[in-house]
Amino acid sequence: MNDNTEVRRIGVLTGGGDAPGLNAVIRAVVKTACNAGVEVIGLEDSFDGLIEPGRSRTLTPRDVTGILRLGGTILGTTNRGNPFAYPILTSDGTKDYSDRVIEMFHKMGLNALVVIGGDGTLGIAQKFCDRGLPIVGVPKTIDNDIVGTTNCFGFDTAVAFATDAIDRLHTTAEAHRRIIVVEVMGRYAGWIALYAGVSGGADAILIPEIPFDLECVAERLRERDKWGARFSIVVVAEGAFPKGGKWTLVEEARQGYVERLGGIGAQVSEALGKLTGKETRAVVLGHLQRGGAPTSFDRTLATRFGGKAVELILSRQFGMMVASAPPDIVSRPLADVTGKTKMVPPNYDLLRTAKALGIAFGD
Ligand code: F6P
């Protein structure tokens, strides 16, 4: 985009899996932009809104009133809508719709685009930046694994929900003297498991960053029995795997679709039952972690991200992602952050603290 082009109309879209706080970002973008005299067009179902005609609408402050506290996204989302490799079900190949996206962007009179999404969606945004589209990215994922930002909105809500679930499971585990294994989300990184496990008082936490040996975990749980604490809670990230093993998949990756993880909780539960001789149960929290109202932390973070995105657009700083670097909201080049995963570092303080408390990680 020519640096002197006045920003009059911008588009906004949400892509990838939803996360609590998406609506709060949309609301902040719309209110901030409209207050600055810029029109906002909401694009439906990620980039589909720039592929198919009639999949967009003007958003005014009136349209976003009352959505701050709502989970989901008023624009809809998809994690199968990569315009560079769009899955066409009637053929065995994918179709490249990127030219059409660029054409639609200009036809709609857009001067800039806010792309709210996870690593996959931000990677697509980066490719469009390379092709000249003026884009600002907003990082989103409950997994909190996007590089360059300390926090993503949705993570705090997911952790709060998982912690509440663990609290509830504690009482029933104790009543029955059982081991309860709680499987939480976290494909490639164990942030949710680590934070919810520590805040929920778990006895073992299994994360993708630390391949586990269940005998080490069983030993810890046997010790608890000896002390008289005859129940245990084990938190497992869906992406955790045993030493020398691999992820547990529900569905393999196929053209246009990423693999679906799940099932490790049940496997760990069964194995721990055999190793300890105790009764075990497995609970999968799944998409409950993505639903419902965002916490106040996530609403605030999402609002700050939305405001910052418009600030960047108005100052014509494109190809950037807004990011949290407490106490500030900053921006980072999209090119520096996409295609990577922010894992829990081996020397992370919470990991060290958890280990010092005696929580088993299976290593
Ligand atoms: O990336 C966020 C996430 O919630 C992962 O933790 C999980 O594996 C995935 O999305 C589930 O995606 P879907 O909604 O497609 O099942």
mmCIF file of C-alpha atoms and ligand atoms in Angstrom:
data_model
loop_
_atom_site.group_PDB
_atom_site.id
_atom_site.type_symbol
_atom_site.label_atom_id
_atom_site.label_comp_id
_atom_site.label_asym_id
_atom_site.label_seq_id
_atom_site.Cartn_x
_atom_site.Cartn_y
_atom_site.Cartn_z
ATOM 1 C CA MET A 1 0.000 0.000 0.000
ATOM 2 C CA ASN A 2 1.199 3.475 -0.877
ATOM 3 C CA ASP A 3 2.262 5.202 2.337
ATOM 4 C CA ASN A 4 0.167 8.255 1.511
ATOM 5 C CA THR A 5 -3.071 6.346 0.941
ATOM 6 C CA GLU A 6 -5.625 7.504 3.458
ATOM 7 C CA VAL A 7 -7.080 4.692 5.533
ATOM 8 C CA ARG A 8 -10.852 4.912 5.082
ATOM 9 C CA ARG A 9 -12.026 1.319 5.211
ATOM 10 C CA ILE A 10 -10.492 -1.730 6.870
ATOM 11 C CA GLY A 11 -11.467 -5.385 7.020
ATOM 12 C CA VAL A 12 -11.358 -7.663 10.044
ATOM 13 C CA LEU A 13 -11.474 -11.463 10.144
ATOM 14 C CA THR A 14 -11.039 -14.278 12.658
ATOM 15 C CA GLY A 15 -9.315 -17.529 11.631
ATOM 16 C CA GLY A 16 -8.399 -20.906 13.128
ATOM 17 C CA GLY A 17 -9.953 -22.396 16.250
ATOM 18 C CA ASP A 18 -11.947 -19.931 18.324
ATOM 19 C CA ALA A 19 -10.701 -18.566 21.647
ATOM 20 C CA PRO A 20 -12.540 -16.572 24.325
ATOM 21 C CA GLY A 21 -11.795 -12.902 23.644
ATOM 22 C CA LEU A 22 -12.174 -12.885 19.838
ATOM 23 C CA ASN A 23 -15.314 -10.783 20.133
ATOM 24 C CA ALA A 24 -13.566 -8.400 22.502
ATOM 25 C CA VAL A 25 -10.875 -7.798 19.836
ATOM 26 C CA ILE A 26 -13.505 -7.260 17.120
ATOM 27 C CA ARG A 27 -15.346 -4.803 19.376
ATOM 28 C CA ALA A 28 -12.161 -2.858 20.144
ATOM 29 C CA VAL A 29 -11.190 -2.722 16.449
ATOM 30 C CA VAL A 30 -14.641 -1.499 15.421
ATOM 31 C CA LYS A 31 -15.004 1.105 18.163
ATOM 32 C CA THR A 32 -11.449 2.453 17.834
ATOM 33 C CA ALA A 33 -11.564 2.574 14.034
ATOM 34 C CA CYS A 34 -15.032 4.127 13.825
ATOM 35 C CA ASN A 35 -14.069 6.757 16.394
ATOM 36 C CA ALA A 36 -11.150 7.631 14.112
ATOM 37 C CA GLY A 37 -13.507 7.945 11.109
ATOM 38 C CA VAL A 38 -12.575 4.588 9.547
ATOM 39 C CA GLU A 39 -15.234 2.170 8.307
ATOM 40 C CA VAL A 40 -14.911 -1.502 9.336
ATOM 41 C CA ILE A 41 -15.996 -4.457 7.201
ATOM 42 C CA GLY A 42 -16.386 -7.768 9.028
ATOM 43 C CA LEU A 43 -15.351 -10.752 6.883
ATOM 44 C CA GLU A 44 -17.041 -14.061 7.618
ATOM 45 C CA ASP A 45 -15.348 -17.408 8.300
ATOM 46 C CA SER A 46 -11.735 -16.294 8.076
ATOM 47 C CA PHE A 47 -10.459 -15.701 4.515
ATOM 48 C CA ASP A 48 -13.673 -17.191 3.074
ATOM 49 C CA GLY A 49 -15.018 -13.635 3.460
ATOM 50 C CA LEU A 50 -12.496 -12.565 0.819
ATOM 51 C CA ILE A 51 -13.044 -15.585 -1.436
ATOM 52 C CA GLU A 52 -16.817 -15.809 -1.685
ATOM 53 C CA PRO A 53 -18.901 -12.744 -2.539
ATOM 54 C CA GLY A 54 -21.555 -11.680 -0.027
ATOM 55 C CA ARG A 55 -19.639 -12.999 2.966
ATOM 56 C CA SER A 56 -18.989 -9.607 4.566
ATOM 57 C CA ARG A 57 -20.878 -6.839 6.346
ATOM 58 C CA THR A 58 -20.247 -3.371 7.705
ATOM 59 C CA LEU A 59 -19.709 -3.350 11.450
ATOM 60 C CA THR A 60 -20.701 -0.264 13.409
ATOM 61 C CA PRO A 61 -20.308 0.338 17.149
ATOM 62 C CA ARG A 62 -23.989 -0.628 17.412
ATOM 63 C CA ASP A 63 -23.195 -4.070 15.917
ATOM 64 C CA VAL A 64 -20.556 -4.803 18.547
ATOM 65 C CA THR A 65 -22.410 -3.531 21.571
ATOM 66 C CA GLY A 66 -22.774 -6.295 24.152
ATOM 67 C CA ILE A 67 -20.267 -8.730 22.623
ATOM 68 C CA LEU A 68 -17.362 -8.037 25.016
ATOM 69 C CA ARG A 69 -18.354 -10.868 27.311
ATOM 70 C CA LEU A 70 -19.312 -13.377 24.616
ATOM 71 C CA GLY A 71 -17.191 -16.415 23.709
ATOM 72 C CA GLY A 72 -16.924 -17.536 20.070
ATOM 73 C CA THR A 73 -16.768 -14.978 17.264
ATOM 74 C CA ILE A 74 -19.596 -13.023 15.643
ATOM 75 C CA LEU A 75 -17.725 -13.362 12.323
ATOM 76 C CA GLY A 76 -17.427 -17.148 12.371
ATOM 77 C CA THR A 77 -14.130 -18.951 11.848
ATOM 78 C CA THR A 78 -12.596 -21.999 10.218
ATOM 79 C CA ASN A 79 -9.282 -23.814 10.396
ATOM 80 C CA ARG A 80 -9.652 -25.222 6.881
ATOM 81 C CA GLY A 81 -9.739 -22.014 4.871
ATOM 82 C CA ASN A 82 -6.148 -21.509 3.700
ATOM 83 C CA PRO A 83 -6.611 -19.557 0.435
ATOM 84 C CA PHE A 84 -3.205 -20.730 -0.793
ATOM 85 C CA ALA A 85 -4.308 -24.388 -0.523
ATOM 86 C CA TYR A 86 -8.060 -24.449 -0.263
ATOM 87 C CA PRO A 87 -9.509 -27.952 0.253
ATOM 88 C CA ILE A 88 -11.841 -28.703 -2.629
ATOM 89 C CA LEU A 89 -13.836 -31.764 -1.707
ATOM 90 C CA THR A 90 -14.785 -32.736 -5.260
ATOM 91 C CA SER A 91 -11.193 -33.199 -6.429
ATOM 92 C CA ASP A 92 -8.151 -34.725 -4.816
ATOM 93 C CA GLY A 93 -6.163 -31.509 -4.975
ATOM 94 C CA THR A 94 -6.335 -28.117 -3.288
ATOM 95 C CA LYS A 95 -7.036 -24.875 -5.095
ATOM 96 C CA ASP A 96 -5.066 -21.625 -4.815
ATOM 97 C CA TYR A 97 -7.505 -18.755 -4.219
ATOM 98 C CA SER A 98 -4.885 -16.187 -3.193
ATOM 99 C CA ASP A 99 -5.303 -14.078 -6.361
ATOM 100 C CA ARG A 100 -9.028 -13.925 -5.735
ATOM 101 C CA VAL A 101 -8.458 -12.763 -2.138
ATOM 102 C CA ILE A 102 -6.222 -9.916 -3.335
ATOM 103 C CA GLU A 103 -8.717 -8.974 -6.039
ATOM 104 C CA MET A 104 -11.642 -8.996 -3.560
ATOM 105 C CA PHE A 105 -9.641 -6.923 -1.069
ATOM 106 C CA HIS A 106 -9.238 -4.165 -3.657
ATOM 107 C CA LYS A 107 -12.774 -4.536 -5.066
ATOM 108 C CA MET A 108 -14.187 -4.022 -1.588
ATOM 109 C CA GLY A 109 -12.179 -0.799 -1.275
ATOM 110 C CA LEU A 110 -10.249 -2.027 1.743
ATOM 111 C CA ASN A 111 -7.113 -0.112 2.727
ATOM 112 C CA ALA A 112 -5.955 -2.535 5.421
ATOM 113 C CA LEU A 113 -6.838 -5.826 7.076
ATOM 114 C CA VAL A 114 -6.800 -6.997 10.696
ATOM 115 C CA VAL A 115 -6.203 -10.752 10.828
ATOM 116 C CA ILE A 116 -6.961 -12.308 14.212
ATOM 117 C CA GLY A 117 -5.703 -15.865 14.424
ATOM 118 C CA GLY A 118 -3.231 -18.475 15.535
ATOM 119 C CA ASP A 119 0.032 -19.447 13.926
ATOM 120 C CA GLY A 120 -1.650 -20.984 10.863
ATOM 121 C CA THR A 121 -3.772 -17.915 10.131
ATOM 122 C CA LEU A 122 -0.915 -15.490 10.868
ATOM 123 C CA GLY A 123 1.297 -17.508 8.503
ATOM 124 C CA ILE A 124 -1.306 -16.988 5.767
ATOM 125 C CA ALA A 125 -1.401 -13.272 6.662
ATOM 126 C CA GLN A 126 2.377 -13.119 6.297
ATOM 127 C CA LYS A 127 2.164 -14.661 2.809
ATOM 128 C CA PHE A 128 -0.367 -12.016 1.784
ATOM 129 C CA CYS A 129 1.914 -9.311 3.225
ATOM 130 C CA ASP A 130 4.649 -10.639 0.945
ATOM 131 C CA ARG A 131 2.194 -10.139 -1.921
ATOM 132 C CA GLY A 132 1.605 -6.536 -0.918
ATOM 133 C CA LEU A 133 -1.511 -6.609 1.264
ATOM 134 C CA PRO A 134 -1.363 -4.163 4.196
ATOM 135 C CA ILE A 135 -2.055 -6.426 7.171
ATOM 136 C CA VAL A 136 -1.797 -6.264 10.954
ATOM 137 C CA GLY A 137 -2.012 -9.552 12.881
ATOM 138 C CA VAL A 138 -3.513 -10.217 16.298
ATOM 139 C CA PRO A 139 -2.311 -13.416 18.015
ATOM 140 C CA LYS A 140 -4.948 -15.807 19.308
ATOM 141 C CA THR A 141 -4.774 -19.259 20.837
ATOM 142 C CA ILE A 142 -5.795 -20.830 24.101
ATOM 143 C CA ASP A 143 -2.578 -22.894 23.816
ATOM 144 C CA ASN A 144 -0.493 -19.692 24.359
ATOM 145 C CA ASP A 145 2.187 -21.011 22.025
ATOM 146 C CA ILE A 146 2.646 -18.062 19.644
ATOM 147 C CA VAL A 147 6.196 -16.736 19.537
ATOM 148 C CA GLY A 148 6.818 -13.047 20.347
ATOM 149 C CA THR A 149 3.946 -12.495 22.768
ATOM 150 C CA THR A 150 3.967 -13.342 26.461
ATOM 151 C CA ASN A 151 0.244 -13.953 26.469
ATOM 152 C CA CYS A 152 -2.523 -14.724 24.015
ATOM 153 C CA PHE A 153 -6.110 -13.996 24.987
ATOM 154 C CA GLY A 154 -8.102 -17.164 25.628
ATOM 155 C CA PHE A 155 -5.283 -18.798 27.571
ATOM 156 C CA ASP A 156 -6.285 -17.315 30.924
ATOM 157 C CA THR A 157 -9.917 -18.367 30.382
ATOM 158 C CA ALA A 158 -8.877 -21.910 29.459
ATOM 159 C CA VAL A 159 -6.625 -22.171 32.520
ATOM 160 C CA ALA A 160 -9.363 -20.826 34.808
ATOM 161 C CA PHE A 161 -11.822 -23.390 33.457
ATOM 162 C CA ALA A 162 -9.349 -26.271 33.731
ATOM 163 C CA THR A 163 -8.439 -25.226 37.282
ATOM 164 C CA ASP A 164 -12.087 -25.241 38.287
ATOM 165 C CA ALA A 165 -12.478 -28.701 36.718
ATOM 166 C CA ILE A 166 -9.436 -29.994 38.632
ATOM 167 C CA ASP A 167 -10.865 -28.575 41.890
ATOM 168 C CA ARG A 168 -14.075 -30.523 41.275
ATOM 169 C CA LEU A 169 -12.202 -33.689 40.362
ATOM 170 C CA HIS A 170 -10.142 -33.436 43.553
ATOM 171 C CA THR A 171 -13.161 -33.955 45.786
ATOM 172 C CA THR A 172 -14.472 -36.974 43.902
ATOM 173 C CA ALA A 173 -10.963 -38.480 43.529
ATOM 174 C CA GLU A 174 -10.436 -38.143 47.270
ATOM 175 C CA ALA A 175 -13.845 -39.595 48.117
ATOM 176 C CA HIS A 176 -13.117 -42.722 46.036
ATOM 177 C CA ARG A 177 -9.345 -42.835 46.601
ATOM 178 C CA ARG A 178 -8.838 -42.862 42.860
ATOM 179 C CA ILE A 179 -6.316 -41.498 40.416
ATOM 180 C CA ILE A 180 -8.061 -39.103 38.046
ATOM 181 C CA VAL A 181 -6.294 -38.172 34.824
ATOM 182 C CA VAL A 182 -7.393 -34.864 33.262
ATOM 183 C CA GLU A 183 -6.579 -34.334 29.581
ATOM 184 C CA VAL A 184 -6.342 -30.656 28.642
ATOM 185 C CA MET A 185 -5.668 -28.924 25.310
ATOM 186 C CA GLY A 186 -2.168 -28.014 24.180
ATOM 187 C CA ARG A 187 -1.080 -29.571 20.905
ATOM 188 C CA TYR A 188 2.598 -28.723 20.792
ATOM 189 C CA ALA A 189 3.125 -26.863 24.070
ATOM 190 C CA GLY A 190 2.156 -27.603 27.652
ATOM 191 C CA TRP A 191 1.253 -24.123 28.902
ATOM 192 C CA ILE A 192 -2.359 -24.943 29.818
ATOM 193 C CA ALA A 193 -1.370 -28.197 31.542
ATOM 194 C CA LEU A 194 1.435 -26.502 33.469
ATOM 195 C CA TYR A 195 -0.581 -23.491 34.658
ATOM 196 C CA ALA A 196 -3.818 -25.376 35.379
ATOM 197 C CA GLY A 197 -1.895 -28.254 36.949
ATOM 198 C CA VAL A 198 -0.018 -25.983 39.331
ATOM 199 C CA SER A 199 -3.015 -23.796 40.175
ATOM 200 C CA GLY A 200 -5.214 -26.886 40.634
ATOM 201 C CA GLY A 201 -2.654 -28.664 42.836
ATOM 202 C CA ALA A 202 -2.001 -31.616 40.506
ATOM 203 C CA ASP A 203 0.386 -34.362 41.609
ATOM 204 C CA ALA A 204 1.740 -35.008 38.120
ATOM 205 C CA ILE A 205 1.759 -32.896 34.949
ATOM 206 C CA LEU A 206 2.667 -34.327 31.556
ATOM 207 C CA ILE A 207 3.564 -31.898 28.769
ATOM 208 C CA PRO A 208 4.849 -32.253 25.175
ATOM 209 C CA GLU A 209 8.148 -30.572 26.111
ATOM 210 C CA ILE A 210 9.034 -33.433 28.508
ATOM 211 C CA PRO A 211 8.493 -36.939 27.083
ATOM 212 C CA PHE A 212 7.386 -39.013 30.061
ATOM 213 C CA ASP A 213 8.162 -42.333 31.715
ATOM 214 C CA LEU A 214 5.004 -43.448 33.538
ATOM 215 C CA GLU A 215 6.958 -45.559 36.011
ATOM 216 C CA CYS A 216 8.403 -42.287 37.439
ATOM 217 C CA VAL A 217 4.869 -40.915 37.746
ATOM 218 C CA ALA A 218 3.564 -44.143 39.324
ATOM 219 C CA GLU A 219 6.377 -44.050 41.875
ATOM 220 C CA ARG A 220 5.318 -40.567 42.937
ATOM 221 C CA LEU A 221 1.682 -41.660 43.259
ATOM 222 C CA ARG A 222 2.658 -44.738 45.302
ATOM 223 C CA GLU A 223 4.561 -42.433 47.670
ATOM 224 C CA ARG A 224 1.391 -40.406 48.161
ATOM 225 C CA ASP A 225 -0.450 -43.581 49.121
ATOM 226 C CA LYS A 226 2.227 -44.273 51.727
ATOM 227 C CA TRP A 227 1.736 -40.830 53.273
ATOM 228 C CA GLY A 228 -1.973 -41.469 53.441
ATOM 229 C CA ALA A 229 -2.937 -39.196 50.531
ATOM 230 C CA ARG A 230 -4.645 -42.039 48.759
ATOM 231 C CA PHE A 231 -5.887 -40.147 45.719
ATOM 232 C CA SER A 232 -4.065 -38.274 42.974
ATOM 233 C CA ILE A 233 -4.684 -35.875 40.122
ATOM 234 C CA VAL A 234 -2.646 -36.166 36.924
ATOM 235 C CA VAL A 235 -2.936 -33.417 34.286
ATOM 236 C CA VAL A 236 -1.954 -34.408 30.739
ATOM 237 C CA ALA A 237 -1.631 -32.086 27.744
ATOM 238 C CA GLU A 238 -3.226 -33.634 24.645
ATOM 239 C CA GLY A 239 0.168 -33.361 22.915
ATOM 240 C CA ALA A 240 2.157 -35.150 25.638
ATOM 241 C CA PHE A 241 3.850 -38.417 24.640
ATOM 242 C CA PRO A 242 5.983 -41.128 26.265
ATOM 243 C CA LYS A 243 9.767 -41.252 25.962
ATOM 244 C CA GLY A 244 10.554 -42.748 22.573
ATOM 245 C CA GLY A 245 6.867 -42.566 21.600
ATOM 246 C CA LYS A 246 4.627 -40.264 19.586
ATOM 247 C CA TRP A 247 1.474 -38.162 19.870
ATOM 248 C CA THR A 248 -1.855 -39.920 20.276
ATOM 249 C CA LEU A 249 -4.047 -38.961 17.331
ATOM 250 C CA VAL A 250 -7.796 -39.093 16.846
ATOM 251 C CA GLU A 251 -7.355 -38.350 13.153
ATOM 252 C CA GLU A 252 -4.303 -38.192 10.872
ATOM 253 C CA ALA A 253 -3.541 -35.009 8.906
ATOM 254 C CA ARG A 254 -4.888 -34.968 5.363
ATOM 255 C CA GLN A 255 -4.961 -32.413 2.563
ATOM 256 C CA GLY A 256 -6.169 -29.097 3.999
ATOM 257 C CA TYR A 257 -6.728 -30.552 7.477
ATOM 258 C CA VAL A 258 -4.305 -30.679 10.390
ATOM 259 C CA GLU A 259 -4.062 -33.817 12.533
ATOM 260 C CA ARG A 260 -6.407 -34.044 15.541
ATOM 261 C CA LEU A 261 -4.840 -34.986 18.852
ATOM 262 C CA GLY A 262 -6.571 -36.767 21.705
ATOM 263 C CA GLY A 263 -6.688 -39.990 23.684
ATOM 264 C CA ILE A 264 -3.471 -39.714 25.704
ATOM 265 C CA GLY A 265 -5.491 -39.171 28.924
ATOM 266 C CA ALA A 266 -7.222 -42.545 28.590
ATOM 267 C CA GLN A 267 -3.923 -44.296 27.816
ATOM 268 C CA VAL A 268 -2.170 -42.749 30.812
ATOM 269 C CA SER A 269 -5.123 -43.584 33.042
ATOM 270 C CA GLU A 270 -5.118 -47.241 32.023
ATOM 271 C CA ALA A 271 -1.334 -47.583 32.358
ATOM 272 C CA LEU A 272 -1.252 -45.901 35.782
ATOM 273 C CA GLY A 273 -4.020 -48.235 36.954
ATOM 274 C CA LYS A 274 -1.848 -51.220 36.053
ATOM 275 C CA LEU A 275 1.322 -49.733 37.548
ATOM 276 C CA THR A 276 -0.234 -48.687 40.864
ATOM 277 C CA GLY A 277 -3.072 -51.185 41.279
ATOM 278 C CA LYS A 278 -5.404 -48.269 41.948
ATOM 279 C CA GLU A 279 -8.725 -47.453 40.396
ATOM 280 C CA THR A 280 -8.382 -44.725 37.773
ATOM 281 C CA ARG A 281 -10.654 -42.503 35.703
ATOM 282 C CA ALA A 282 -9.907 -40.236 32.740
ATOM 283 C CA VAL A 283 -11.655 -36.956 31.937
ATOM 284 C CA VAL A 284 -11.175 -34.979 28.703
ATOM 285 C CA LEU A 285 -11.927 -31.268 29.037
ATOM 286 C CA GLY A 286 -11.748 -30.717 25.261
ATOM 287 C CA HIS A 287 -13.600 -27.802 23.742
ATOM 288 C CA LEU A 288 -15.123 -26.780 27.084
ATOM 289 C CA GLN A 289 -11.802 -24.943 27.495
ATOM 290 C CA ARG A 290 -12.552 -22.839 24.417
ATOM 291 C CA GLY A 291 -16.160 -22.022 25.230
ATOM 292 C CA GLY A 292 -17.850 -19.522 27.492
ATOM 293 C CA ALA A 293 -17.143 -15.978 28.553
ATOM 294 C CA PRO A 294 -13.569 -14.661 28.599
ATOM 295 C CA THR A 295 -12.045 -13.816 31.974
ATOM 296 C CA SER A 296 -11.495 -10.152 32.809
ATOM 297 C CA PHE A 297 -7.776 -10.627 32.021
ATOM 298 C CA ASP A 298 -8.586 -11.936 28.535
ATOM 299 C CA ARG A 299 -11.177 -9.210 27.876
ATOM 300 C CA THR A 300 -8.619 -6.562 28.780
ATOM 301 C CA LEU A 301 -5.804 -8.161 26.772
ATOM 302 C CA ALA A 302 -8.087 -8.620 23.745
ATOM 303 C CA THR A 303 -9.225 -4.995 23.986
ATOM 304 C CA ARG A 304 -5.623 -3.777 24.189
ATOM 305 C CA PHE A 305 -4.715 -5.926 21.160
ATOM 306 C CA GLY A 306 -7.655 -4.564 19.138
ATOM 307 C CA GLY A 307 -6.813 -0.958 20.027
ATOM 308 C CA LYS A 308 -3.138 -1.476 19.193
ATOM 309 C CA ALA A 309 -3.995 -3.091 15.846
ATOM 310 C CA VAL A 310 -5.915 0.021 14.772
ATOM 311 C CA GLU A 311 -3.118 2.258 16.092
ATOM 312 C CA LEU A 312 -0.646 0.369 13.869
ATOM 313 C CA ILE A 313 -2.939 0.671 10.866
ATOM 314 C CA LEU A 314 -3.439 4.397 11.365
ATOM 315 C CA SER A 315 0.320 4.852 11.552
ATOM 316 C CA ARG A 316 0.704 2.572 8.508
ATOM 317 C CA GLN A 317 2.822 -0.036 10.216
ATOM 318 C CA PHE A 318 1.901 -3.133 8.249
ATOM 319 C CA GLY A 319 3.265 -6.663 8.306
ATOM 320 C CA MET A 320 3.271 -6.489 12.095
ATOM 321 C CA MET A 321 1.657 -8.546 14.875
ATOM 322 C CA VAL A 322 0.510 -6.894 18.102
ATOM 323 C CA ALA A 323 2.026 -8.581 21.138
ATOM 324 C CA SER A 324 2.038 -8.519 24.903
ATOM 325 C CA ALA A 325 5.358 -7.662 26.567
ATOM 326 C CA PRO A 326 4.216 -6.753 30.091
ATOM 327 C CA PRO A 327 3.593 -4.043 31.048
ATOM 328 C CA ASP A 328 3.349 -2.954 27.401
ATOM 329 C CA ILE A 329 1.551 -3.916 24.232
ATOM 330 C CA VAL A 330 4.106 -3.837 21.443
ATOM 331 C CA SER A 331 4.396 -4.969 17.827
ATOM 332 C CA ARG A 332 6.636 -7.528 16.145
ATOM 333 C CA PRO A 333 7.241 -8.267 12.456
ATOM 334 C CA LEU A 334 4.938 -11.116 11.401
ATOM 335 C CA ALA A 335 7.881 -12.619 9.522
ATOM 336 C CA ASP A 336 9.753 -13.062 12.819
ATOM 337 C CA VAL A 337 7.004 -14.894 14.685
ATOM 338 C CA THR A 338 5.170 -17.167 12.253
ATOM 339 C CA GLY A 339 6.016 -20.803 11.580
ATOM 340 C CA LYS A 340 7.426 -21.284 15.083
ATOM 341 C CA THR A 341 6.088 -22.607 18.393
ATOM 342 C CA LYS A 342 6.621 -21.080 21.827
ATOM 343 C CA MET A 343 7.280 -24.096 24.043
ATOM 344 C CA VAL A 344 7.683 -24.148 27.818
ATOM 345 C CA PRO A 345 11.455 -23.563 28.254
ATOM 346 C CA PRO A 346 13.318 -26.261 30.236
ATOM 347 C CA ASN A 347 14.455 -23.700 32.827
ATOM 348 C CA TYR A 348 11.093 -21.905 33.084
ATOM 349 C CA ASP A 349 10.555 -20.709 36.645
ATOM 350 C CA LEU A 350 7.101 -22.272 37.051
ATOM 351 C CA LEU A 351 8.454 -25.601 35.844
ATOM 352 C CA ARG A 352 11.304 -25.410 38.354
ATOM 353 C CA THR A 353 8.937 -24.375 41.126
ATOM 354 C CA ALA A 354 6.530 -27.201 40.289
ATOM 355 C CA LYS A 355 9.346 -29.749 40.359
ATOM 356 C CA ALA A 356 10.620 -28.317 43.652
ATOM 357 C CA LEU A 357 7.110 -28.768 45.062
ATOM 358 C CA GLY A 358 7.319 -32.448 44.191
ATOM 359 C CA ILE A 359 5.011 -32.466 41.158
ATOM 360 C CA ALA A 360 6.043 -35.328 38.854
ATOM 361 C CA PHE A 361 6.699 -34.620 35.161
ATOM 362 C CA GLY A 362 7.652 -38.167 34.286
ATOM 363 C CA ASP A 363 11.307 -37.309 33.563
HETATM 364 O O1 F6P B 1 -4.884 -24.746 18.846
HETATM 365 C C1 F6P B 1 -5.927 -24.614 19.726
HETATM 366 C C2 F6P B 1 -6.630 -25.918 19.937
HETATM 367 O O2 F6P B 1 -7.591 -25.669 20.901
HETATM 368 C C3 F6P B 1 -5.710 -27.080 20.311
HETATM 369 O O3 F6P B 1 -5.355 -27.102 21.638
HETATM 370 C C4 F6P B 1 -6.530 -28.257 19.873
HETATM 371 O O4 F6P B 1 -5.727 -29.367 19.578
HETATM 372 C C5 F6P B 1 -7.189 -27.763 18.648
HETATM 373 O O5 F6P B 1 -7.305 -26.376 18.774
HETATM 374 C C6 F6P B 1 -8.542 -28.405 18.407
HETATM 375 O O6 F6P B 1 -9.042 -27.941 17.198
HETATM 376 P P1 F6P B 1 -10.475 -28.328 16.621
HETATM 377 O O7 F6P B 1 -11.432 -27.282 17.105
HETATM 378 O O8 F6P B 1 -10.282 -28.293 15.160
HETATM 379 O O9 F6P B 1 -10.836 -29.671 17.153
#
